PDB file of C-alpha atoms in Angstrom:
ATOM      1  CA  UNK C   1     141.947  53.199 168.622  1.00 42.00           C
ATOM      2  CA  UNK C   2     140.072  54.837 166.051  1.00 43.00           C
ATOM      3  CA  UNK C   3     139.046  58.216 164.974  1.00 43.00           C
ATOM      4  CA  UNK C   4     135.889  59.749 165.153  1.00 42.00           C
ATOM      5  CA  UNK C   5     134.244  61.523 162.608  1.00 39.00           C
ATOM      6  CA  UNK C   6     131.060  63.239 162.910  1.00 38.00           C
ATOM      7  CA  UNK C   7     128.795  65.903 161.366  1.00 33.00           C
ATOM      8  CA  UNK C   8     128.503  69.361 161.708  1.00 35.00           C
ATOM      9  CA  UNK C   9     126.023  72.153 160.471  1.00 31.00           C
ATOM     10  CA  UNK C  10     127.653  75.811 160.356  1.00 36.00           C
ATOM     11  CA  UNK C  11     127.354  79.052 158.274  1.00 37.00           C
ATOM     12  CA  UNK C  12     129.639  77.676 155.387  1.00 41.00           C
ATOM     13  CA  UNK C  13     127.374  74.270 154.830  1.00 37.00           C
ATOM     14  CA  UNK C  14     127.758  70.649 156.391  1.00 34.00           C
ATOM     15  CA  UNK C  15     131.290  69.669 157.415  1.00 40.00           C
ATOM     16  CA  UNK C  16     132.914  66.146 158.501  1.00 40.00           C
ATOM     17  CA  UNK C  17     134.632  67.225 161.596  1.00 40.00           C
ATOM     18  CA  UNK C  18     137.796  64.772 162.725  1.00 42.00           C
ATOM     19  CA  UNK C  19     137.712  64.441 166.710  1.00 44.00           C
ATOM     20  CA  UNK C  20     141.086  63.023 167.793  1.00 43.00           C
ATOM     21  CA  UNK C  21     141.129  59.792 170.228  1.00 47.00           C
ATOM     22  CA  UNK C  22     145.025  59.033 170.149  1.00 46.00           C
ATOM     23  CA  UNK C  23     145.803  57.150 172.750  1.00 49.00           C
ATOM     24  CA  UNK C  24     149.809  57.220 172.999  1.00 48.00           C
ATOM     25  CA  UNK C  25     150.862  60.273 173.868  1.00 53.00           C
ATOM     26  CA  UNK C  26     154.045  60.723 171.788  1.00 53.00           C
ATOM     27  CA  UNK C  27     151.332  60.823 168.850  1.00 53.00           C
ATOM     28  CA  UNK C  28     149.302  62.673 170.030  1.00 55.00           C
ATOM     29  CA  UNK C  29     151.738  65.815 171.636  1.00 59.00           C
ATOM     30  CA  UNK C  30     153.698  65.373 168.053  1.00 56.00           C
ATOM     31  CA  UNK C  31     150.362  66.001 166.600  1.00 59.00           C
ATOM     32  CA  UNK C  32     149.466  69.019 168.215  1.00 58.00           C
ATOM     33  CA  UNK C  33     152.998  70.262 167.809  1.00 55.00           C
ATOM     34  CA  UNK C  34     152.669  69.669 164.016  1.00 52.00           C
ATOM     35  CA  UNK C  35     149.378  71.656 164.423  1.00 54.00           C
ATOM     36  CA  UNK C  36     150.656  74.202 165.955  1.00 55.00           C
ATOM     37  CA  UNK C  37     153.859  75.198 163.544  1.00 49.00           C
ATOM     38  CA  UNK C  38     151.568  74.661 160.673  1.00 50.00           C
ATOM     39  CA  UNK C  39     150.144  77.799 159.463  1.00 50.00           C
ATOM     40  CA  UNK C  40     147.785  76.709 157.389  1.00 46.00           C
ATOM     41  CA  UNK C  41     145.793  75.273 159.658  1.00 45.00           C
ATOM     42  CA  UNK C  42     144.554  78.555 161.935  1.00 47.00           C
ATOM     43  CA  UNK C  43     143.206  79.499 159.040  1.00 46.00           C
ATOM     44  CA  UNK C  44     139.946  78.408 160.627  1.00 47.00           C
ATOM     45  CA  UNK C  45     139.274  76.899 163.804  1.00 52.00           C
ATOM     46  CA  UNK C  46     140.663  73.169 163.619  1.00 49.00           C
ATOM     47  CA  UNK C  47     137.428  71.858 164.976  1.00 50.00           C
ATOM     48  CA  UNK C  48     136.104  72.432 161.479  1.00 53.00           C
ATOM     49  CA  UNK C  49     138.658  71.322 159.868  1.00 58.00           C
ATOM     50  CA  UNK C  50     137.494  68.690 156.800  1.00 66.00           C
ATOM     51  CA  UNK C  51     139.027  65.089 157.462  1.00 73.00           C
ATOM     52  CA  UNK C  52     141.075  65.568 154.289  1.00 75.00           C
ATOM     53  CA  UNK C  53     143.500  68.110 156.453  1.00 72.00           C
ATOM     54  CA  UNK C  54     143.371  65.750 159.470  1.00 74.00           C
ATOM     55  CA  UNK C  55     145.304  62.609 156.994  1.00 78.00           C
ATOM     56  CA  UNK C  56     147.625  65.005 155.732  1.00 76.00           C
ATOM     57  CA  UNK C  57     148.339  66.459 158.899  1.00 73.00           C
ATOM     58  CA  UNK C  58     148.824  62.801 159.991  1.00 74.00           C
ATOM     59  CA  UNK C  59     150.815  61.918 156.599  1.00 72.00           C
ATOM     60  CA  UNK C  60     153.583  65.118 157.544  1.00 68.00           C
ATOM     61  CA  UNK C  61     153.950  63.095 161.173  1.00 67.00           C
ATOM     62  CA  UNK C  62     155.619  60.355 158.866  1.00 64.00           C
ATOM     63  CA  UNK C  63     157.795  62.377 157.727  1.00 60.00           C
ATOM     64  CA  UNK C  64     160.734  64.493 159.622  1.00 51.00           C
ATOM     65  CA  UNK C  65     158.847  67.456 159.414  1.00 50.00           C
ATOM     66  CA  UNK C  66     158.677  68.697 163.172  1.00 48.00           C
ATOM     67  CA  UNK C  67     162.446  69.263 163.307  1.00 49.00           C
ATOM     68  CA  UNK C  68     161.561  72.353 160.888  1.00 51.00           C
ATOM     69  CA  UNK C  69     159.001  74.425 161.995  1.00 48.00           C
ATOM     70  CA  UNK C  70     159.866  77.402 160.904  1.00 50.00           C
ATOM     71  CA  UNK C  71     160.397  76.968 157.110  1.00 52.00           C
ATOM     72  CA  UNK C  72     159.088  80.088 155.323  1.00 56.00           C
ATOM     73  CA  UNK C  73     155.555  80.417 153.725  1.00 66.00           C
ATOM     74  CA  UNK C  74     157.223  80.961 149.813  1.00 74.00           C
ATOM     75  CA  UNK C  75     153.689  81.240 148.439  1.00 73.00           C
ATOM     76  CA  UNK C  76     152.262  83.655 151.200  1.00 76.00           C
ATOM     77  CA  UNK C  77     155.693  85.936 150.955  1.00 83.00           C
ATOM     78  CA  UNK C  78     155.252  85.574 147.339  1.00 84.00           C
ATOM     79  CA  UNK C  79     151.352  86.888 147.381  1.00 82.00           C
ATOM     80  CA  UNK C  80     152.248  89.594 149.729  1.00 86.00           C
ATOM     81  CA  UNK C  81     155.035  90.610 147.315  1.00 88.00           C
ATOM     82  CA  UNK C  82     153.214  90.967 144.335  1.00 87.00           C
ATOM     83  CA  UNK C  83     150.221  92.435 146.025  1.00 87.00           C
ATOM     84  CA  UNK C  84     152.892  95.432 147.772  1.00 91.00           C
ATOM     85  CA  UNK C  85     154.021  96.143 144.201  1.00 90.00           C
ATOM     86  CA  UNK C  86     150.931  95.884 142.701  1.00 89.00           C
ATOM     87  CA  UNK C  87     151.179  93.076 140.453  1.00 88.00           C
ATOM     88  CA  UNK C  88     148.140  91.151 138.762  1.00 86.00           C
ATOM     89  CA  UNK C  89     147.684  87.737 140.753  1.00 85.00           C
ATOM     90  CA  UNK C  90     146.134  84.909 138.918  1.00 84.00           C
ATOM     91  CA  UNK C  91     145.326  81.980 140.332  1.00 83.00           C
ATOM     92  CA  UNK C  92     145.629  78.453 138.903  1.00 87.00           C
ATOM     93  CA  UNK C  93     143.342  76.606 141.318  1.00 86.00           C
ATOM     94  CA  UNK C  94     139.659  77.573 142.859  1.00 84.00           C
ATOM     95  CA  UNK C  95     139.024  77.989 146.933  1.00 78.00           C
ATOM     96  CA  UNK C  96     137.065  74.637 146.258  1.00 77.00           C
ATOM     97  CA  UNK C  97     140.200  72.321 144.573  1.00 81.00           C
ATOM     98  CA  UNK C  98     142.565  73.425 147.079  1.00 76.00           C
ATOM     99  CA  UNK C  99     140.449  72.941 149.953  1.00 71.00           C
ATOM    100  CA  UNK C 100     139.284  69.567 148.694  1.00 74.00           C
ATOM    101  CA  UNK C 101     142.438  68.000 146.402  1.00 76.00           C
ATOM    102  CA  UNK C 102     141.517  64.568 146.828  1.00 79.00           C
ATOM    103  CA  UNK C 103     138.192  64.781 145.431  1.00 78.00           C
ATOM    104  CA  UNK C 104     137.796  61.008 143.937  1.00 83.00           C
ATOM    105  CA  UNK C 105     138.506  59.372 147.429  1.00 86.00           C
ATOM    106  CA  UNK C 106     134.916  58.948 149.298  1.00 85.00           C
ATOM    107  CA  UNK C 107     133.945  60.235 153.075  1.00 81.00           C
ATOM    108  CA  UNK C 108     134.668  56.620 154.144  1.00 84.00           C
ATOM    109  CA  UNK C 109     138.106  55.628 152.070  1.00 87.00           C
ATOM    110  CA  UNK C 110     138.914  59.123 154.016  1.00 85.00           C
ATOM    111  CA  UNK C 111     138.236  57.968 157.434  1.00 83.00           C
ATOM    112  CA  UNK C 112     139.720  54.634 156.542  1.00 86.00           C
ATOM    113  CA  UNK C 113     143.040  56.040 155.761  1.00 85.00           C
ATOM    114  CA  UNK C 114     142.589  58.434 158.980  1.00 82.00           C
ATOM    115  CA  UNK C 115     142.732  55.415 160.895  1.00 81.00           C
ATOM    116  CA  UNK C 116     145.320  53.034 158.861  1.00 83.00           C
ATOM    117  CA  UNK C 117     147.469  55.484 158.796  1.00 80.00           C
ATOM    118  CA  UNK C 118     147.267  56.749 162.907  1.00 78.00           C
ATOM    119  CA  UNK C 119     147.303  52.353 163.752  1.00 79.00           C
ATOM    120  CA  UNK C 120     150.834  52.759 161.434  1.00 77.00           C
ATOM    121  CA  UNK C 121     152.057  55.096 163.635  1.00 75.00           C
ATOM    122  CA  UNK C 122     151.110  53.527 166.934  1.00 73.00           C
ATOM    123  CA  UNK C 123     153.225  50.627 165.263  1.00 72.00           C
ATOM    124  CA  UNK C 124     156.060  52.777 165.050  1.00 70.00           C
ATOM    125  CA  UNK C 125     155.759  53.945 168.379  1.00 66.00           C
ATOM    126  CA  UNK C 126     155.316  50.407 170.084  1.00 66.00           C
ATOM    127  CA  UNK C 127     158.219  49.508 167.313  1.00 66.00           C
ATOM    128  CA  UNK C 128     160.591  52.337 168.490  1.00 60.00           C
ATOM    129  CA  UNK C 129     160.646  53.666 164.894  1.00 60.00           C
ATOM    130  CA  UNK C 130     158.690  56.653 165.196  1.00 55.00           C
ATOM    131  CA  UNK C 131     159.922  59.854 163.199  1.00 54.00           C
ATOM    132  CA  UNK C 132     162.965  57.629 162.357  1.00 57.00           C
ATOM    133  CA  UNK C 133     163.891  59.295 158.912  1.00 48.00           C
ATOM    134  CA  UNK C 134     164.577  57.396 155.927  1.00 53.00           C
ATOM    135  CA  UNK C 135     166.417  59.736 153.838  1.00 51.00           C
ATOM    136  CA  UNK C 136     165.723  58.066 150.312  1.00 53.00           C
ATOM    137  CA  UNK C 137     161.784  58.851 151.233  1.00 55.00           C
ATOM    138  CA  UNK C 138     161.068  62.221 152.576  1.00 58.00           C
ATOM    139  CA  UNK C 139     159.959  65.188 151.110  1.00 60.00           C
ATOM    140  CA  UNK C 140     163.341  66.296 151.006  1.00 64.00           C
ATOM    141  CA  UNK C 141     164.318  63.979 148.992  1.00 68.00           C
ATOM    142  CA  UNK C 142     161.145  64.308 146.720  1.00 67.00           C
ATOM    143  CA  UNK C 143     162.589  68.282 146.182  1.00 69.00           C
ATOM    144  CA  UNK C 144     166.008  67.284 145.433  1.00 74.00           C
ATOM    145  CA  UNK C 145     164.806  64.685 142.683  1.00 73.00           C
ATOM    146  CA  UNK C 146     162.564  67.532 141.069  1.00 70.00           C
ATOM    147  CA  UNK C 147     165.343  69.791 140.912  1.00 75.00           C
ATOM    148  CA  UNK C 148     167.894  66.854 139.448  1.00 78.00           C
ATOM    149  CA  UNK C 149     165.180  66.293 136.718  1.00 72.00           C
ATOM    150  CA  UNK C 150     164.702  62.742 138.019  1.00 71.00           C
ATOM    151  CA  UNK C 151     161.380  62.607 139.499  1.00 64.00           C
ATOM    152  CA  UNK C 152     159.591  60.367 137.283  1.00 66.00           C
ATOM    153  CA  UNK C 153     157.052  57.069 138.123  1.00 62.00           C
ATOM    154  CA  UNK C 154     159.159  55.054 139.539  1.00 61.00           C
ATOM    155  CA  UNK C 155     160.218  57.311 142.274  1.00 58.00           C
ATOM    156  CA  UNK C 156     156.577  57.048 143.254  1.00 59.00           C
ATOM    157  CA  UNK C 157     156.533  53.524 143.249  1.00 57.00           C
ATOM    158  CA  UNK C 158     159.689  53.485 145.331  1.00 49.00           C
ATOM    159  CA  UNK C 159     158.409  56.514 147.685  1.00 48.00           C
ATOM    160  CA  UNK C 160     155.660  54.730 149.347  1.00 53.00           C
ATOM    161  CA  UNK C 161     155.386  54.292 152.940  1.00 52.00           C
ATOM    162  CA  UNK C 162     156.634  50.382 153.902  1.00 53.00           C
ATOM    163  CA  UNK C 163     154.449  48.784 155.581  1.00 53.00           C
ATOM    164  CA  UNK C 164     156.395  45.453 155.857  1.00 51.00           C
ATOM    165  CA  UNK C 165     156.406  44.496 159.407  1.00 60.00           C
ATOM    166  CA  UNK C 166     153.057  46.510 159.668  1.00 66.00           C
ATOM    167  CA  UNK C 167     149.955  43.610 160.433  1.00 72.00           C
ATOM    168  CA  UNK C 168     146.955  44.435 158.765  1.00 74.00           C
ATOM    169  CA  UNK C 169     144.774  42.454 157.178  1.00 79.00           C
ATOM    170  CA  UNK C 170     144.909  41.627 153.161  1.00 82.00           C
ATOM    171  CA  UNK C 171     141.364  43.583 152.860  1.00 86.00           C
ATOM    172  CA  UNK C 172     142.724  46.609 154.697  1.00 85.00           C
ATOM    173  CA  UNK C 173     146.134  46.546 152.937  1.00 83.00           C
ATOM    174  CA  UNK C 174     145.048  46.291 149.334  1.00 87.00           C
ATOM    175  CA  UNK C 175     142.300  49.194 150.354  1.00 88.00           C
ATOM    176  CA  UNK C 176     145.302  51.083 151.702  1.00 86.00           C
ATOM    177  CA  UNK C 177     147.043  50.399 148.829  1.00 86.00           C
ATOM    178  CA  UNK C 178     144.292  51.582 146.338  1.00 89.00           C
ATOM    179  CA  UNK C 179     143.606  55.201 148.415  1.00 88.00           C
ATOM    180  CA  UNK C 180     147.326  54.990 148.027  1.00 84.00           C
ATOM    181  CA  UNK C 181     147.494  55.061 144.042  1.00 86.00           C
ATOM    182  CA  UNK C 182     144.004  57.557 144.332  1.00 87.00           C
ATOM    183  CA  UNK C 183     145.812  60.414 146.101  1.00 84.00           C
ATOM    184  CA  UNK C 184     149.156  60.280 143.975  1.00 82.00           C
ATOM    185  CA  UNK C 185     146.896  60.110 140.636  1.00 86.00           C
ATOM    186  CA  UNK C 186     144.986  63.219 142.337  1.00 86.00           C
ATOM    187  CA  UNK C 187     147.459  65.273 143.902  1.00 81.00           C
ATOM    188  CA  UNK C 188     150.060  64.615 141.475  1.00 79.00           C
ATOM    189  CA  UNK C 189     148.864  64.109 138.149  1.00 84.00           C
ATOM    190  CA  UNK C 190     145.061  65.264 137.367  1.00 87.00           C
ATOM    191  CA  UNK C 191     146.041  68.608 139.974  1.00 87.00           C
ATOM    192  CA  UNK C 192     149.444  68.872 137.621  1.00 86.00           C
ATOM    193  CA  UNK C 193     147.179  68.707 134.364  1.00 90.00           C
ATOM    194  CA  UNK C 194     144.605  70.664 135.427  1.00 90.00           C
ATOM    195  CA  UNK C 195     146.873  73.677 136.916  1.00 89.00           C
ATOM    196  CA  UNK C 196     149.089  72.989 133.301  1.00 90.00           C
ATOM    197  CA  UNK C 197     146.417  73.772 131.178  1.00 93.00           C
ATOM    198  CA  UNK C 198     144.895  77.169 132.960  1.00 91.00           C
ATOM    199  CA  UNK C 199     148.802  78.657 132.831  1.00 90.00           C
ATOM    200  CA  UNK C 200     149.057  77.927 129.671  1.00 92.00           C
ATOM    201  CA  UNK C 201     145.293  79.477 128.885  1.00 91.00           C
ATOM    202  CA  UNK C 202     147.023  82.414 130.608  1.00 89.00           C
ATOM    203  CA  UNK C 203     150.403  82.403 128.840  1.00 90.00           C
ATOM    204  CA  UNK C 204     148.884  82.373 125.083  1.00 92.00           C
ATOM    205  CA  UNK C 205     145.822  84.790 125.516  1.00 90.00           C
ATOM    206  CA  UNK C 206     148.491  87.298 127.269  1.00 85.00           C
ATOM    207  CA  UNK C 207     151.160  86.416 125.061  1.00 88.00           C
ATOM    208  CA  UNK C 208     152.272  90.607 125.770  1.00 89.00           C
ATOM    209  CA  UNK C 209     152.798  89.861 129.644  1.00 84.00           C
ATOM    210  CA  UNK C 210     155.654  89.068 131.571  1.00 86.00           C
ATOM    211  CA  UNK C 211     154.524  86.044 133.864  1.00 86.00           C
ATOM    212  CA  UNK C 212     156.211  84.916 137.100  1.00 86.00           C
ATOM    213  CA  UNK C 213     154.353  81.636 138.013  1.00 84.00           C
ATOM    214  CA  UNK C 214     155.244  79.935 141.375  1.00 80.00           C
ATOM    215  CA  UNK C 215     154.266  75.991 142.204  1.00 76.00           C
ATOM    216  CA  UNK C 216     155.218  74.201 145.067  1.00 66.00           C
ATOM    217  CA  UNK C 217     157.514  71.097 144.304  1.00 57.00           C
ATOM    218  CA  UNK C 218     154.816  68.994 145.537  1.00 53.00           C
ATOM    219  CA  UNK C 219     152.507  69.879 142.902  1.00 49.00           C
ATOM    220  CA  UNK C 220     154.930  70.071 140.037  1.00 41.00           C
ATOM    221  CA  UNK C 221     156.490  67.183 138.459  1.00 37.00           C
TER     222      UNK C 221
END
C-alpha cells in the first residue's frame, strides 16, 4: 500500500494533493474519524490539503487522540476573546510558517514518511497493537513534563515512536530516522527560536504594554 501524491493547479498556486489508498479499514475509518473531529482541517477542502497535514494527521492516529474529540480550540477561544474585547492581536508566526512548519524536509522525504508511517500502522493493526496507548509517550505525557519543568532532550530521545518489531529495511529506517530528528529540530527548536525572538521584539519595543502571550505546549519547550 502506498499513498498517492499528485499535483494540482488552483487559485492559491500549485499544491501536492495526498489521495488516500488505505487498505485496512480500521485505518482508514479511524482516519476519517480523526478528520472529522479535527477542526483545523475544514478549514479548506481536504482534497487540497498539502501532504504535510496528511503525516500529521497520520502521526495523531499514533497517538490516543480519537478518544477526545472534543477538546476545546484554546487558541481560537482565545482569538475570539481578545478580538470581543478589543484587544491588539499580534502574531508570532506568518500564514506561510504555520501552514508549512516543516520546511527543511523535501516533497519526497514527505511522501516517504506518508508511507512509513501508514505501513507502521498496518503493522499495528495486523499486530493487534493499534491505538494501544503507551502512557510514558503521548502527548499527554509530553504536557505534563512541560508543566513539571522536565521536558528537556532526552525526553525526545526517549519519546520516539518504537519501531522494534517493525521490518523495514536499514535504508528506510535510518531515512525514517533522519526525517525523524528533521521535524523535532523544526517543529521544536528553530519554530521555538524563531517565535522567541519576535515576542521578545514585541516585549522590549512596547515595554508600556501589558502582554498576554499564549503557545501551545507543543511549540514551547
Amino acid at each position: 500500500m502506498e499513498v498517492v501524491v499528485t499535483l494540482h493547479i488552483h487559485d492559491e498556486g500549485l499544491q501536492c494533493l495526498p489521495k488516500l489508498e488505505i487498505k485496512e479499514k480500521s485505518i482508514r475509518t479511524a482516519l476519517q474519524k480523526l478528520i472529522s473531529f479535527w477542526p483545523a482541517l475544514h478549514i479548506w477542502n481536504w482534497e487540497r490539503k498539502r501532504p504535510e497535514w496528511l503525516l500529521f494527521a497520520l502521526y495523531q492516529l499514533c497517538e490516543n487522540l480519537l478518544d477526545r474529540p472534543t477538546s476545546p480550540m484554546l487558541d481560537v477561544f482565545l482569538a475570539n476573546k481578545a478580538y470581543e474585547e478589543e484587544k491588539q492581536i499580534r502574531a508570532i508566526e506568518t500564514t506561510q510558517e504555520q501552514c508549512n512548519p516543516i520546511r527543511s524536509l523535501t516533497q519526497q522525504e514527505i511522501i516517504f514518511a506518508i508511507n512509513y508511517t501508514v505501513a507502521y500502522l498496518e503493522h499495528l493493526h495486523v499486530t493487534e497493537k493499534l491505538f494501544e496507548v503507551n502512557a510514558g509517550k503521548s502527548i499527554s505525557a509530553l504536557v505534563k513534563e512541560y508543566r513539571c519543568g522536565n521536558l528537556d532532550d532526552k525526553y525526545f530521545q526517549m519519546n520516539e515512536f518504537s519501531f522494534a518489531d517493525f521490518k523495514a529495511g536499514d535504508r528506510d529506517r535510518d531515512l525514517a530516522q533522519k526525517i525523524d530528528r528533521q521535524l523535532r529540530e523544526d517543529i521544536i527548536a528553530r519554530r521555538n527560536e524563531r517565535m522567541a525572538s519576535r515576542l521578545d521584539n514585541i516585549l522590549s519595543s512596547n515595554p508600556q504594554l501589558t502582554v498576554f502571550s499564549a503557545i501551545g505546549t507543543g511549540s514551547a519547550r
